[in-house]
Amino acid sequence: MDEFALIRMLTTGRRADPRVVVDIGDDAAVTMVAPGRQLVLTCDAMVEGIHFRRDTLAPEDVGFKSLAVNVSDVAAMGGEPRYALVTLAPDRAWTPDELRRLYDGLYEGAAMWGVTLVGGDTVRSTGGLWLSVTVVGEVTAGRALTRGAARPGDVVFVSGPLGLSAAGLDLLLHRPDWADRYPRLVAAHRRPRPRLDVGRLCATQGVRCALNDVSDGLVSEAWEIAEASGATVRLYADRLPVHPELAAYCREVGASPRDWMFFGGEDYELVGAVSAGAWPELVRAAQAEGVALIAVGEVVAGAPGVLLVEDGRERPLPKGGYNHFADEGIERAR
Ligand code: ADP
Ligand code: MG
């Protein structure tokens, strides 16, 4: 199958979008831009053997997840994702049918998050598949939520349980036959759900709010907020809820849920900071939409850094949560 037939096979017959003026098939796509809005632009690549393996992700999961990680970045800016561009580089081991399944997963996510695929590029890889997804979103002018907006006295919160994806990866790598018994862990790893709802909520409150998505682990993201804001983030270990399935898996394998919760990554929940005064209203607004935000710490004056209060003792947490998983031989998609 030549490149053009492949692109046609992957992209025709999918949902149309009235905002797209020139669709796939020309030199570039053309779309409408709403007045009073700003663009939010992001891209992330997934590389076979680095970010995923064929025994841990099905082709559909690779497509779904490659879009999800980008949508999560847009959510963390308080934006709305609109368009995606995909550079696809399969090696010869990937059949047209498997690529079609990858695109099915991609389009499944696109429908879920209101994203239209408007173009891309197709090239050959000499070893392993990689794909790079670019997402274009929009946000009300001046309302994007950055990492640098945290101030001493703020409440630090997360949008949901953490550590499930890392535990799911551990399961898929070491105990794949347990997958049916831990569906939530496996789904967290294969089918992450970016928190557009929470990003939207924070952006529409009209209050100062720092926001970041948890791609590399809570500690790493808290460090990013601390450095961008010029303050210290203090986290309380016992305020982070342990998801029952994570607790059960950890009991069964003799692991500590805290390592995965603090350093695991690929959760694609959001971590944020708002003033203590704005916090109760944000919690109420979230509750009204069925979202339970969890206060896990506070911002205090001091040098950029992250402190963990655990069993009544406070200790600084180093930045490098990521190295924790170096021995897994698999890197996380950011
Ligand atoms: P050009 O040579 O002008 O760059 P291409 O021949 O590479 O265009 O692509 C033709 C059309 O198909 C363009 O609209 C491009 O955006 C789209 N396209 C190419 N590869 C992909 C892909 N993997 N997924 C989605 N659209 C693609
Ligand atoms: Mg051209």
Coordinates of C-alpha atoms and ligand atoms in Angstrom, one line a residue:
M1 CA 0.0 0.0 0.0
D2 CA 1.5 3.4 -1.0
E3 CA 1.6 6.3 1.4
F4 CA -1.5 8.1 -0.1
A5 CA -3.6 5.0 0.0
L6 CA -2.5 4.4 3.6
I7 CA -3.5 8.0 4.6
R8 CA -6.8 7.6 2.9
M9 CA -7.5 4.2 4.5
L10 CA -6.6 5.7 7.9
T11 CA -8.5 8.9 7.7
T12 CA -11.5 8.8 5.3
G13 CA -15.1 8.3 6.6
R14 CA -14.3 9.9 9.9
R15 CA -16.3 12.6 11.6
A16 CA -16.4 16.0 9.9
D17 CA -16.0 19.3 11.7
P18 CA -17.7 22.6 10.5
R19 CA -14.8 24.7 12.0
V20 CA -12.4 23.0 9.5
V21 CA -12.4 25.1 6.3
V22 CA -9.8 23.0 4.5
D23 CA -9.6 19.4 5.6
I24 CA -7.0 16.6 5.2
G25 CA -5.8 16.3 1.6
D26 CA -4.4 19.7 0.8
D27 CA -0.9 21.1 1.7
A28 CA -2.2 22.2 5.1
A29 CA -5.4 22.4 7.1
V30 CA -7.3 25.7 7.6
T31 CA -9.6 26.3 10.6
M32 CA -11.6 29.1 12.1
V33 CA -10.3 31.1 15.1
A34 CA -12.8 32.6 17.5
P35 CA -12.3 36.2 18.6
G36 CA -11.1 36.8 22.1
R37 CA -9.5 33.4 22.3
Q38 CA -5.8 32.4 22.4
L39 CA -4.3 29.2 20.9
V40 CA -2.9 26.5 23.2
L41 CA -0.3 24.4 21.3
T42 CA 1.4 21.2 22.4
C43 CA 3.0 18.0 21.1
D44 CA 4.2 14.7 22.5
A45 CA 5.7 11.7 20.9
M46 CA 5.3 8.0 21.7
V47 CA 8.1 5.6 20.7
E48 CA 7.9 1.9 20.6
G49 CA 10.4 0.3 23.1
I50 CA 10.7 3.6 25.0
H51 CA 7.2 4.7 25.9
F52 CA 5.3 1.5 25.1
R53 CA 5.8 -2.1 24.1
R54 CA 3.6 -4.2 21.9
D55 CA 2.9 -6.6 24.7
T56 CA 1.7 -3.8 27.1
L57 CA -0.4 -1.7 24.7
A58 CA -2.7 -2.8 21.8
P59 CA -2.6 -0.7 18.7
E60 CA -5.9 1.0 19.7
D61 CA -4.3 1.9 23.1
V62 CA -1.3 3.5 21.4
G63 CA -3.5 5.7 19.3
F64 CA -5.8 6.6 22.2
K65 CA -3.0 7.3 24.6
S66 CA -0.9 9.4 22.2
L67 CA -3.9 11.8 21.9
A68 CA -4.7 11.6 25.6
V69 CA -1.3 12.7 26.8
N70 CA -1.6 15.8 24.6
V71 CA -5.2 16.6 25.6
S72 CA -4.0 16.3 29.2
D73 CA -1.5 19.1 28.5
V74 CA -4.2 21.3 27.1
A75 CA -6.4 20.5 30.1
A76 CA -3.6 21.6 32.4
M77 CA -3.6 25.0 30.7
G78 CA -7.3 25.3 31.3
G79 CA -7.9 25.1 27.5
E80 CA -10.2 23.3 25.1
P81 CA -8.5 20.9 22.7
R82 CA -9.7 21.4 19.1
Y83 CA -7.4 20.0 16.4
A84 CA -4.7 17.3 16.1
L85 CA -1.9 16.6 13.7
V86 CA -0.2 13.2 13.7
T87 CA 3.2 12.2 12.3
L88 CA 3.1 8.5 12.0
A89 CA 6.3 6.4 11.5
P90 CA 5.7 2.7 11.4
D91 CA 8.4 0.1 10.7
R92 CA 7.6 -2.8 8.4
A93 CA 6.4 -5.0 11.3
W94 CA 3.2 -2.9 11.5
T95 CA 0.5 -4.1 9.1
P96 CA -2.0 -1.7 7.5
D97 CA -4.7 -3.4 9.7
E98 CA -2.7 -2.6 12.9
L99 CA -2.3 1.0 11.8
R100 CA -6.0 1.2 11.1
R101 CA -6.6 -0.1 14.7
L102 CA -4.2 2.5 16.0
Y103 CA -6.2 5.2 14.2
D104 CA -9.5 3.7 15.5
G105 CA -8.1 4.4 19.1
L106 CA -7.0 7.8 18.1
Y107 CA -10.4 8.7 16.6
E108 CA -12.1 7.2 19.7
G109 CA -10.3 9.7 21.9
A110 CA -10.8 12.5 19.4
A111 CA -14.6 12.0 19.6
M112 CA -14.5 11.8 23.4
W113 CA -12.6 15.1 23.7
G114 CA -14.0 17.1 20.8
V115 CA -10.8 16.9 18.8
T116 CA -10.7 16.9 14.9
L117 CA -7.7 15.3 13.2
V118 CA -6.8 17.8 10.5
G119 CA -3.5 16.4 9.1
G120 CA -0.1 14.9 9.6
D121 CA 2.8 13.2 7.9
T122 CA 3.6 9.6 7.2
V123 CA 7.1 8.3 7.0
R124 CA 8.9 4.9 7.4
S125 CA 10.8 4.0 10.5
T126 CA 13.7 1.5 10.3
G127 CA 13.0 0.1 13.7
G128 CA 9.9 0.3 15.9
L129 CA 6.9 2.6 15.4
W130 CA 6.9 6.1 16.6
L131 CA 4.2 8.7 16.4
S132 CA 4.1 12.4 17.3
V133 CA 0.8 14.1 18.0
T134 CA 0.3 17.8 18.0
V135 CA -2.8 19.3 19.5
V136 CA -4.1 22.8 19.0
G137 CA -6.5 24.1 21.6
E138 CA -8.0 27.4 22.6
V139 CA -8.5 29.3 25.8
T140 CA -10.2 32.6 26.6
A141 CA -7.6 35.3 26.1
G142 CA -5.5 35.9 29.3
R143 CA -7.1 32.9 31.1
A144 CA -4.5 30.1 30.5
L145 CA -3.5 28.4 33.8
T146 CA 0.3 28.2 34.2
R147 CA 2.6 26.5 36.7
G148 CA 4.0 29.7 38.0
A149 CA 0.8 31.0 39.6
A150 CA 1.2 29.4 43.0
R151 CA 1.7 31.6 46.1
P152 CA 2.5 30.9 49.8
G153 CA -0.7 30.1 51.7
D154 CA -2.3 28.2 48.7
V155 CA -4.0 24.9 49.0
V156 CA -2.4 22.2 46.8
F157 CA -4.9 19.7 45.4
V158 CA -5.1 16.8 43.0
S159 CA -8.0 15.7 40.9
G160 CA -8.1 12.0 41.7
P161 CA -6.2 9.0 42.9
L162 CA -2.6 8.5 41.8
G163 CA -0.3 5.6 41.1
L164 CA -2.7 3.4 39.2
S165 CA -1.0 3.7 35.9
A166 CA 2.4 2.9 37.2
A167 CA 1.0 -0.1 39.1
G168 CA -0.8 -1.1 35.9
L169 CA 2.5 -1.0 34.0
D170 CA 4.1 -3.1 36.7
L171 CA 1.3 -5.6 36.3
L172 CA 1.5 -5.7 32.5
L173 CA 5.2 -6.2 32.6
H174 CA 5.5 -8.7 35.3
R175 CA 2.1 -10.4 35.9
P176 CA 0.2 -9.9 32.6
D177 CA -2.1 -12.9 33.5
W178 CA -3.6 -10.8 36.4
A179 CA -5.0 -8.2 34.0
D180 CA -8.6 -9.3 34.4
R181 CA -8.3 -9.1 38.2
Y182 CA -7.1 -5.4 38.2
P183 CA -9.1 -3.8 35.4
R184 CA -8.8 -0.2 36.9
L185 CA -5.0 -0.4 37.0
V186 CA -4.8 -1.7 33.5
A187 CA -7.2 0.9 32.2
A188 CA -5.3 3.7 34.0
H189 CA -2.2 2.6 32.1
R190 CA -3.7 1.9 28.7
R191 CA -6.6 4.4 28.5
P192 CA -5.8 7.5 30.6
R193 CA -8.6 10.0 30.9
P194 CA -7.3 13.6 30.7
R195 CA -9.1 15.9 33.2
L196 CA -10.6 18.4 30.8
D197 CA -13.5 18.8 33.3
V198 CA -11.1 19.9 36.1
G199 CA -9.1 22.2 33.9
R200 CA -12.2 23.8 32.6
L201 CA -13.6 24.3 36.1
C202 CA -10.3 25.9 37.3
A203 CA -10.2 28.2 34.3
T204 CA -13.8 29.4 34.7
Q205 CA -13.6 30.2 38.4
G206 CA -11.9 33.5 37.6
V207 CA -9.4 33.0 40.4
R208 CA -5.6 32.7 40.4
C209 CA -4.8 29.0 39.9
A210 CA -1.6 27.1 39.1
L211 CA -2.2 23.9 37.3
N212 CA 0.0 21.0 36.0
D213 CA -0.9 17.5 34.7
V214 CA 0.6 14.5 36.4
S215 CA 2.6 12.9 33.6
D216 CA 5.9 12.3 35.4
G217 CA 4.7 11.7 38.9
L218 CA 3.2 13.9 41.6
V219 CA 6.6 14.9 43.1
S220 CA 8.1 15.8 39.8
E221 CA 5.0 18.0 38.9
A222 CA 5.0 19.6 42.4
W223 CA 8.7 20.5 41.8
E224 CA 7.7 22.1 38.5
I225 CA 5.1 24.3 40.3
A226 CA 7.5 25.1 43.0
E227 CA 10.3 26.2 40.6
A228 CA 8.0 28.1 38.3
S229 CA 6.3 29.8 41.3
G230 CA 9.4 30.4 43.4
A231 CA 8.0 28.7 46.5
T232 CA 8.0 25.4 48.5
V233 CA 5.3 22.8 48.1
R234 CA 4.5 20.7 51.2
L235 CA 2.7 17.4 50.7
Y236 CA 1.0 15.3 53.4
A237 CA 1.4 11.6 52.7
D238 CA -1.8 10.6 54.6
R239 CA -4.0 13.0 52.6
L240 CA -3.5 11.1 49.3
P241 CA -6.2 8.5 49.1
V242 CA -5.1 5.0 48.1
H243 CA -7.3 3.6 45.5
P244 CA -8.7 0.2 46.7
E245 CA -7.4 -1.7 43.6
L246 CA -4.0 -0.2 44.1
A247 CA -4.0 -1.1 47.8
A248 CA -5.1 -4.7 46.9
Y249 CA -2.4 -5.1 44.2
C250 CA 0.3 -3.7 46.5
R251 CA -0.7 -6.1 49.3
E252 CA -0.6 -9.0 46.9
V253 CA 2.9 -8.2 45.5
G254 CA 4.4 -6.7 48.7
A255 CA 4.9 -3.2 47.3
S256 CA 4.3 0.2 48.8
P257 CA 1.5 2.2 47.2
R258 CA 3.2 5.4 48.2
D259 CA 6.2 5.0 45.8
W260 CA 3.8 4.6 42.8
M261 CA 1.5 7.4 44.1
F262 CA 4.3 9.9 44.5
F263 CA 6.7 9.0 41.8
G264 CA 4.8 6.7 39.4
G265 CA 3.6 9.1 36.7
E266 CA 1.3 8.8 33.7
D267 CA -1.7 9.4 35.9
Y268 CA -2.9 12.3 33.8
E269 CA -4.7 13.7 36.8
L270 CA -4.2 17.4 37.5
V271 CA -2.3 19.0 40.4
G272 CA -3.0 22.6 41.2
A273 CA -2.8 25.4 43.8
V274 CA -5.4 28.0 44.7
S275 CA -5.6 30.5 47.5
A276 CA -7.1 29.1 50.8
G277 CA -9.8 31.7 50.4
A278 CA -10.8 30.4 46.9
W279 CA -10.5 26.8 47.8
P280 CA -14.0 26.1 49.4
E281 CA -15.8 27.6 46.4
L282 CA -13.7 25.6 44.0
V283 CA -14.5 22.4 46.0
R284 CA -18.2 23.3 45.9
A285 CA -18.2 24.0 42.1
A286 CA -16.4 20.7 41.5
Q287 CA -18.8 18.8 43.7
A288 CA -21.7 20.2 41.7
E289 CA -20.2 18.5 38.7
G290 CA -19.5 15.3 40.5
V291 CA -15.8 15.9 40.8
A292 CA -14.0 15.4 44.2
L293 CA -10.9 17.5 44.5
I294 CA -8.5 16.3 47.1
A295 CA -6.4 18.8 49.2
V296 CA -3.0 17.1 49.6
G297 CA -0.8 20.0 50.8
E298 CA 0.0 23.7 50.8
V299 CA 2.4 26.2 49.4
V300 CA 4.8 27.8 51.8
A301 CA 7.4 30.6 51.5
G302 CA 10.9 29.3 50.8
A303 CA 13.3 28.1 48.2
P304 CA 11.8 26.0 45.4
G305 CA 11.4 22.4 46.6
V306 CA 9.0 19.8 47.7
L307 CA 8.6 18.6 51.3
L308 CA 6.8 15.4 52.4
V309 CA 5.2 15.1 55.8
E310 CA 4.9 11.5 56.7
D311 CA 4.4 9.8 60.1
G312 CA 4.8 13.2 61.7
R313 CA 8.2 13.9 60.2
E314 CA 9.0 16.3 57.4
R315 CA 11.6 15.6 54.8
P316 CA 12.7 17.1 51.4
L317 CA 11.8 15.1 48.3
P318 CA 14.4 15.0 45.5
K319 CA 13.3 15.9 42.0
G320 CA 14.2 12.6 40.4
G321 CA 11.1 10.5 40.8
Y322 CA 11.5 9.3 37.2
N323 CA 14.8 7.4 37.9
H324 CA 12.8 5.2 40.1
F325 CA 11.6 3.3 37.1
A326 CA 14.9 3.2 35.2
D327 CA 15.2 -0.5 35.8
E328 CA 11.8 -1.2 34.1
G329 CA 13.5 -0.5 30.8
I330 CA 10.5 1.6 29.7
E331 CA 10.1 5.3 29.8
R332 CA 6.9 7.1 30.3
A333 CA 5.1 9.2 27.7
R334 CA 4.9 12.7 29.0
Ligands
ADP1 P1 2.4 17.5 1.6 O1 3.3 16.7 0.7 O2 1.8 18.6 1.0 O3 3.1 17.8 2.9 P2 1.3 14.9 2.3 O4 1.3 14.2 1.0 O5 2.4 14.6 3.3 O6 1.2 16.5 2.1 O7 -0.1 14.7 3.0 C1 -1.3 14.8 2.3 C2 -2.4 15.1 3.3 O8 -2.6 14.0 4.2 C3 -2.1 16.4 4.1 O9 -3.4 17.0 4.3 C4 -1.6 15.8 5.4 O10 -1.8 16.7 6.5 C5 -2.4 14.5 5.5 N1 -1.7 13.4 6.3 C6 -0.5 12.9 5.9 N2 -0.1 11.9 6.8 C7 -1.1 11.8 7.7 C8 -1.4 11.0 8.8 N3 -0.5 10.1 9.3 N4 -2.5 11.2 9.5 C9 -3.4 12.2 9.2 N5 -3.2 12.9 8.1 C10 -2.1 12.8 7.4
MG2 MG 2.3 20.1 -0.1

